[in-house]
Amino acid sequence: MKKKLQGHSYMIFLITILVVLIMVLSIASPFFLSWKNCRNILNQSAIYLVLSVGMTFVICMGEIDLSVGAIIGFSGMIMGMLCVAGVPSLAAALLGLAVSALIGVVNGALVAYGKISSFIVTLASMTVLRGVILVWTNSKPIYGFSDIFTFLGSGKIGPINVPIVLSLLIAVIGAVILHKTVLGNYCLFCGTSALALNRSGVDVKKLKIVIYAICGLCAGIAGMIVTARLNSAEPLAGQGYEMDAIAAAVLGGTSMQGGKGNVAGTVVACLILNILKNGLVLLSVSSHYQEVLTGVILVIAVLISESNRRKRSEV
């Protein structure tokens, strides 16, 4: 009960930050609350939200995935090459997503069966994928997408953009899986004590592969949205996005030590991060400070996570 109250109080804390931030920026810039700007914020948040949901699962398990940004670029490249080769848009998108999930499976297998640090595995995966992208594309973007494909990035369902609908759908599915299913319980328990979970009869190695596959799939969906929105597969697409995903997950209440996570918190944290970045742009602050801001927020989020972990251990 006490842990639930702590979780609710932190969620209230995040929502309070979000509301205060909106109030401050609406005063600082009259354009901030315009429909056009709000739509831009939601569209940009959609990409990070999809990515952060997958990252939430991995961190809940006590692991990390630094390759998600590279998977965005790689999945976009796969979809682009297939579309240019004449493959139907839907088939190209599905194959790109399948490849993304497969990359997650490989990452998970190396972590689980190779017993290698997830930091090292996914860092190496990120480097390899970026290299392959640059070699295969000759560092040039790929064009030639159909209107059906670009609809996924810039189309609308009623007044709402498709990426927003997709991201909310994935967030809801992610929340249900993490908090209402056996898989989610196993994921959280693995972060608390993988050894105890393994002794209870659960194959922790296969669990890690499944969770990394989910993370890879989420990165692939984010890559699909980015590529469809730009109407081109950019070689450097997704670069640095992994840090934003980690920051959103941890700021949202997911413990870096594993065993605790909250998809709803991740949603609010994504909004906070993207509203901050948008506010800096409106106030004509250099884009370089956005990277500084992300780093500072990540450090603060980790400190909060560690503080909460210590409080839980004292209970």
Short mmCIF file of C-alpha atoms in Angstrom, two decimals:
data_model
loop_
_atom_site.label_atom_id
_atom_site.label_comp_id
_atom_site.label_asym_id
_atom_site.label_seq_id
_atom_site.Cartn_x
_atom_site.Cartn_y
_atom_site.Cartn_z
CA MET A 1 0.00 0.00 0.00
CA LYS A 2 2.82 2.39 0.91
CA LYS A 3 4.58 1.65 -2.39
CA LYS A 4 1.35 2.39 -4.30
CA LEU A 5 0.99 5.71 -2.49
CA GLN A 6 4.59 6.58 -3.35
CA GLY A 7 3.88 5.72 -7.00
CA HIS A 8 0.75 7.87 -7.06
CA SER A 9 2.53 10.79 -5.39
CA TYR A 10 5.32 10.66 -7.97
CA MET A 11 2.76 10.62 -10.79
CA ILE A 12 1.09 13.68 -9.27
CA PHE A 13 4.54 15.29 -9.06
CA LEU A 14 5.12 14.66 -12.81
CA ILE A 15 1.70 16.00 -13.78
CA THR A 16 2.32 19.10 -11.64
CA ILE A 17 5.61 19.71 -13.46
CA LEU A 18 3.82 19.31 -16.80
CA VAL A 19 1.06 21.79 -15.87
CA VAL A 20 3.52 24.37 -14.48
CA LEU A 21 5.69 24.02 -17.58
CA ILE A 22 2.71 24.62 -19.87
CA MET A 23 1.67 27.68 -17.85
CA VAL A 24 5.17 29.20 -17.88
CA LEU A 25 5.73 28.65 -21.61
CA SER A 26 2.26 29.93 -22.51
CA ILE A 27 3.15 33.18 -20.74
CA ALA A 28 6.64 33.33 -22.27
CA SER A 29 5.40 32.73 -25.82
CA PRO A 30 1.89 33.55 -27.09
CA PHE A 31 2.40 31.04 -29.93
CA PHE A 32 2.95 28.12 -27.53
CA LEU A 33 -0.73 27.22 -27.03
CA SER A 34 -1.67 27.65 -30.69
CA TRP A 35 -3.21 24.57 -32.30
CA LYS A 36 -0.37 24.36 -34.84
CA ASN A 37 2.29 24.28 -32.13
CA CYS A 38 0.36 21.86 -29.92
CA ARG A 39 0.01 19.53 -32.89
CA ASN A 40 3.76 19.77 -33.57
CA ILE A 41 4.50 18.86 -29.94
CA LEU A 42 2.17 15.86 -30.04
CA ASN A 43 3.57 14.68 -33.38
CA GLN A 44 7.14 14.84 -32.13
CA SER A 45 6.20 13.28 -28.81
CA ALA A 46 4.60 10.36 -30.67
CA ILE A 47 7.96 9.14 -31.99
CA TYR A 48 9.67 9.34 -28.61
CA LEU A 49 6.69 7.77 -26.86
CA VAL A 50 6.71 4.66 -29.06
CA LEU A 51 10.46 4.33 -28.50
CA SER A 52 10.19 4.97 -24.76
CA VAL A 53 7.50 2.33 -24.21
CA GLY A 54 9.88 -0.33 -25.50
CA MET A 55 12.71 1.12 -23.42
CA THR A 56 10.50 1.02 -20.33
CA PHE A 57 10.15 -2.76 -20.67
CA VAL A 58 13.90 -3.29 -21.03
CA ILE A 59 14.82 -1.06 -18.09
CA CYS A 60 12.11 -2.68 -15.94
CA MET A 61 13.97 -5.92 -16.53
CA GLY A 62 17.19 -4.37 -15.23
CA GLU A 63 18.81 -4.04 -18.66
CA ILE A 64 19.43 -1.27 -21.21
CA ASP A 65 19.18 -0.88 -24.99
CA LEU A 66 21.38 1.70 -26.69
CA SER A 67 20.63 0.42 -30.19
CA VAL A 68 17.07 1.75 -30.53
CA GLY A 69 18.12 4.97 -32.26
CA ALA A 70 20.13 3.01 -34.82
CA ILE A 71 17.21 0.61 -35.33
CA ILE A 72 15.09 3.64 -36.29
CA GLY A 73 17.53 4.46 -39.08
CA PHE A 74 18.03 0.82 -40.07
CA SER A 75 14.31 0.01 -40.28
CA GLY A 76 13.74 3.15 -42.33
CA MET A 77 16.53 2.11 -44.69
CA ILE A 78 15.05 -1.39 -45.10
CA MET A 79 11.59 0.03 -45.82
CA GLY A 80 13.06 2.56 -48.25
CA MET A 81 15.09 0.01 -50.20
CA LEU A 82 12.09 -2.33 -50.45
CA CYS A 83 9.72 0.42 -51.59
CA VAL A 84 12.18 1.60 -54.25
CA ALA A 85 12.55 -2.02 -55.40
CA GLY A 86 8.81 -2.14 -56.06
CA VAL A 87 7.63 -3.98 -52.95
CA PRO A 88 4.13 -2.84 -51.86
CA SER A 89 4.21 -0.27 -49.06
CA LEU A 90 2.40 -2.42 -46.51
CA ALA A 91 4.68 -5.40 -47.15
CA ALA A 92 7.77 -3.17 -46.96
CA ALA A 93 6.61 -1.73 -43.63
CA LEU A 94 5.87 -5.17 -42.17
CA LEU A 95 9.24 -6.54 -43.31
CA GLY A 96 11.00 -3.52 -41.80
CA LEU A 97 9.21 -4.11 -38.50
CA ALA A 98 10.08 -7.82 -38.62
CA VAL A 99 13.77 -6.99 -39.12
CA SER A 100 13.61 -4.54 -36.19
CA ALA A 101 12.13 -7.21 -33.92
CA LEU A 102 14.77 -9.67 -35.14
CA ILE A 103 17.53 -7.24 -34.17
CA GLY A 104 15.95 -7.14 -30.72
CA VAL A 105 15.98 -10.94 -30.62
CA VAL A 106 19.70 -10.97 -31.46
CA ASN A 107 20.41 -8.37 -28.77
CA GLY A 108 18.42 -10.37 -26.24
CA ALA A 109 20.10 -13.64 -27.16
CA LEU A 110 23.57 -12.14 -26.79
CA VAL A 111 22.66 -10.69 -23.39
CA ALA A 112 20.91 -13.84 -22.15
CA TYR A 113 22.98 -16.67 -23.61
CA GLY A 114 26.26 -14.84 -24.14
CA LYS A 115 26.06 -13.41 -20.63
CA ILE A 116 27.44 -10.14 -21.93
CA SER A 117 26.55 -6.77 -20.42
CA SER A 118 23.51 -5.29 -22.17
CA PHE A 119 25.36 -1.98 -22.32
CA ILE A 120 28.20 -3.54 -24.34
CA VAL A 121 25.92 -5.65 -26.55
CA THR A 122 23.59 -2.83 -27.54
CA LEU A 123 26.44 -0.31 -27.91
CA ALA A 124 28.10 -2.71 -30.35
CA SER A 125 24.77 -3.28 -32.09
CA MET A 126 24.26 0.47 -32.45
CA THR A 127 27.73 0.89 -33.98
CA VAL A 128 27.30 -2.01 -36.41
CA LEU A 129 23.86 -0.85 -37.56
CA ARG A 130 25.03 2.73 -38.11
CA GLY A 131 27.98 1.46 -40.14
CA VAL A 132 25.78 -0.80 -42.28
CA ILE A 133 23.35 2.05 -42.94
CA LEU A 134 26.12 4.37 -44.15
CA VAL A 135 27.69 1.66 -46.33
CA TRP A 136 24.45 0.47 -47.95
CA THR A 137 23.08 3.96 -48.60
CA ASN A 138 26.45 5.55 -49.39
CA SER A 139 25.44 8.15 -46.78
CA LYS A 140 22.58 9.32 -49.01
CA PRO A 141 18.85 9.40 -48.23
CA ILE A 142 16.43 7.08 -50.01
CA TYR A 143 13.36 8.56 -51.72
CA GLY A 144 10.40 7.10 -53.58
CA PHE A 145 7.70 6.27 -51.04
CA SER A 146 4.05 5.90 -51.98
CA ASP A 147 1.24 8.05 -50.61
CA ILE A 148 -0.03 5.05 -48.65
CA PHE A 149 3.27 4.82 -46.79
CA THR A 150 3.61 8.55 -46.11
CA PHE A 151 0.06 8.49 -44.70
CA LEU A 152 1.54 6.68 -41.68
CA GLY A 153 3.66 9.71 -40.89
CA SER A 154 1.59 12.68 -41.99
CA GLY A 155 -1.95 11.39 -42.56
CA LYS A 156 -4.92 12.11 -40.32
CA ILE A 157 -7.72 10.11 -38.77
CA GLY A 158 -10.31 12.83 -38.36
CA PRO A 159 -8.54 15.84 -36.83
CA ILE A 160 -5.81 13.71 -35.23
CA ASN A 161 -2.54 12.80 -36.94
CA VAL A 162 -1.87 9.09 -37.49
CA PRO A 163 1.42 9.06 -35.47
CA ILE A 164 -0.45 10.35 -32.41
CA VAL A 165 -3.07 7.61 -32.75
CA LEU A 166 -0.38 4.94 -33.21
CA SER A 167 1.65 6.14 -30.23
CA LEU A 168 -1.36 6.24 -27.90
CA LEU A 169 -2.41 2.78 -29.06
CA ILE A 170 1.06 1.40 -28.37
CA ALA A 171 1.16 3.13 -24.97
CA VAL A 172 -2.16 1.54 -23.99
CA ILE A 173 -1.06 -1.89 -25.22
CA GLY A 174 2.27 -1.48 -23.41
CA ALA A 175 0.53 -0.48 -20.17
CA VAL A 176 -1.80 -3.48 -20.35
CA ILE A 177 1.05 -5.90 -21.04
CA LEU A 178 3.30 -4.50 -18.31
CA HIS A 179 0.70 -4.12 -15.57
CA LYS A 180 -2.03 -6.65 -16.39
CA THR A 181 -0.35 -9.73 -17.90
CA VAL A 182 1.91 -12.55 -16.77
CA LEU A 183 4.62 -11.35 -19.17
CA GLY A 184 4.62 -7.94 -17.51
CA ASN A 185 4.78 -9.47 -14.04
CA TYR A 186 7.71 -11.64 -15.10
CA CYS A 187 9.46 -8.60 -16.58
CA LEU A 188 9.13 -6.65 -13.33
CA PHE A 189 10.06 -9.66 -11.20
CA CYS A 190 13.13 -10.24 -13.39
CA GLY A 191 14.30 -6.73 -12.58
CA THR A 192 13.86 -7.42 -8.87
CA SER A 193 15.48 -10.87 -8.79
CA ALA A 194 16.24 -12.74 -12.00
CA LEU A 195 17.72 -15.64 -10.03
CA ALA A 196 14.57 -16.12 -7.94
CA LEU A 197 12.41 -15.91 -11.08
CA ASN A 198 14.55 -18.54 -12.79
CA ARG A 199 14.31 -20.83 -9.77
CA SER A 200 10.52 -20.50 -9.84
CA GLY A 201 10.51 -22.19 -13.25
CA VAL A 202 10.47 -19.21 -15.61
CA ASP A 203 13.03 -19.27 -18.42
CA VAL A 204 14.65 -15.88 -17.83
CA LYS A 205 16.79 -16.17 -20.96
CA LYS A 206 13.76 -16.53 -23.22
CA LEU A 207 12.03 -13.74 -21.30
CA LYS A 208 14.90 -11.37 -22.05
CA ILE A 209 14.76 -12.26 -25.74
CA VAL A 210 11.01 -11.53 -25.84
CA ILE A 211 11.42 -8.18 -24.07
CA TYR A 212 14.27 -7.11 -26.36
CA ALA A 213 12.13 -8.15 -29.36
CA ILE A 214 9.35 -5.88 -28.07
CA CYS A 215 11.83 -3.03 -27.70
CA GLY A 216 13.18 -3.63 -31.21
CA LEU A 217 9.64 -3.69 -32.62
CA CYS A 218 8.82 -0.37 -30.92
CA ALA A 219 11.99 1.13 -32.40
CA GLY A 220 10.96 -0.18 -35.81
CA ILE A 221 7.53 1.43 -35.51
CA ALA A 222 9.20 4.71 -34.52
CA GLY A 223 11.46 4.34 -37.57
CA MET A 224 8.44 3.78 -39.79
CA ILE A 225 6.79 6.96 -38.48
CA VAL A 226 9.98 9.02 -38.93
CA THR A 227 10.57 7.74 -42.46
CA ALA A 228 6.94 8.23 -43.49
CA ARG A 229 6.87 11.75 -42.09
CA LEU A 230 10.09 12.81 -43.84
CA ASN A 231 9.10 10.93 -47.02
CA SER A 232 12.69 9.70 -47.11
CA ALA A 233 14.93 7.23 -45.30
CA GLU A 234 17.69 9.36 -43.77
CA PRO A 235 21.00 7.59 -42.91
CA LEU A 236 21.29 9.46 -39.60
CA ALA A 237 17.62 9.16 -38.61
CA GLY A 238 17.16 8.37 -34.93
CA GLN A 239 20.65 9.44 -33.92
CA GLY A 240 20.67 10.26 -30.21
CA TYR A 241 17.06 9.17 -29.72
CA GLU A 242 18.15 6.39 -27.37
CA MET A 243 19.11 8.97 -24.75
CA ASP A 244 15.71 10.64 -24.97
CA ALA A 245 14.00 7.26 -24.61
CA ILE A 246 16.06 6.39 -21.53
CA ALA A 247 15.44 9.84 -20.04
CA ALA A 248 11.67 9.57 -20.61
CA ALA A 249 11.46 6.07 -19.11
CA VAL A 250 13.52 6.90 -16.04
CA LEU A 251 11.94 10.32 -15.49
CA GLY A 252 8.57 8.57 -15.80
CA GLY A 253 9.35 6.43 -12.77
CA THR A 254 11.09 3.37 -14.19
CA SER A 255 13.93 2.27 -11.92
CA MET A 256 17.36 1.90 -13.53
CA GLN A 257 17.92 -1.07 -11.22
CA GLY A 258 14.82 -2.76 -12.61
CA GLY A 259 11.72 -4.14 -10.92
CA LYS A 260 9.67 -0.95 -11.20
CA GLY A 261 8.10 0.78 -14.16
CA ASN A 262 5.13 2.88 -15.18
CA VAL A 263 4.02 3.38 -18.80
CA ALA A 264 1.69 6.23 -17.80
CA GLY A 265 4.65 7.97 -16.20
CA THR A 266 6.64 7.46 -19.39
CA VAL A 267 3.85 9.15 -21.38
CA VAL A 268 3.89 12.21 -19.11
CA ALA A 269 7.70 12.33 -19.11
CA CYS A 270 7.74 12.27 -22.93
CA LEU A 271 5.42 15.25 -22.99
CA ILE A 272 7.59 17.11 -20.46
CA LEU A 273 10.77 16.53 -22.47
CA ASN A 274 9.25 17.51 -25.81
CA ILE A 275 7.46 20.55 -24.42
CA LEU A 276 10.77 21.72 -22.93
CA LYS A 277 12.52 21.29 -26.28
CA ASN A 278 9.71 23.04 -28.10
CA GLY A 279 9.82 25.88 -25.59
CA LEU A 280 13.54 26.36 -26.16
CA VAL A 281 12.93 26.64 -29.91
CA LEU A 282 10.13 29.19 -29.42
CA LEU A 283 12.38 31.22 -27.15
CA SER A 284 15.13 31.15 -29.81
CA VAL A 285 17.52 29.17 -27.62
CA SER A 286 20.25 27.31 -29.52
CA SER A 287 19.38 23.70 -30.41
CA HIS A 288 22.67 22.59 -28.83
CA TYR A 289 21.19 23.34 -25.42
CA GLN A 290 18.56 20.66 -26.07
CA GLU A 291 21.27 18.01 -25.77
CA VAL A 292 22.51 19.64 -22.56
CA LEU A 293 18.94 19.68 -21.25
CA THR A 294 18.40 15.98 -22.03
CA GLY A 295 21.63 15.07 -20.25
CA VAL A 296 20.75 17.13 -17.18
CA ILE A 297 17.24 15.66 -17.01
CA LEU A 298 18.67 12.14 -17.34
CA VAL A 299 21.03 12.73 -14.42
CA ILE A 300 18.19 14.18 -12.31
CA ALA A 301 15.94 11.25 -13.24
CA VAL A 302 18.59 8.71 -12.25
CA LEU A 303 19.10 10.50 -8.92
CA ILE A 304 15.35 10.41 -8.29
CA SER A 305 15.26 6.73 -9.26
CA GLU A 306 18.10 5.90 -6.88
CA SER A 307 16.47 7.90 -4.08
CA ASN A 308 13.18 6.04 -4.57
CA ARG A 309 15.00 2.71 -4.59
CA ARG A 310 16.64 3.50 -1.25
CA LYS A 311 13.30 4.52 0.23
CA ARG A 312 11.73 1.24 -0.93
CA SER A 313 14.58 -0.78 0.57
CA GLU A 314 14.08 0.97 3.91
CA VAL A 315 10.37 0.08 4.01
#
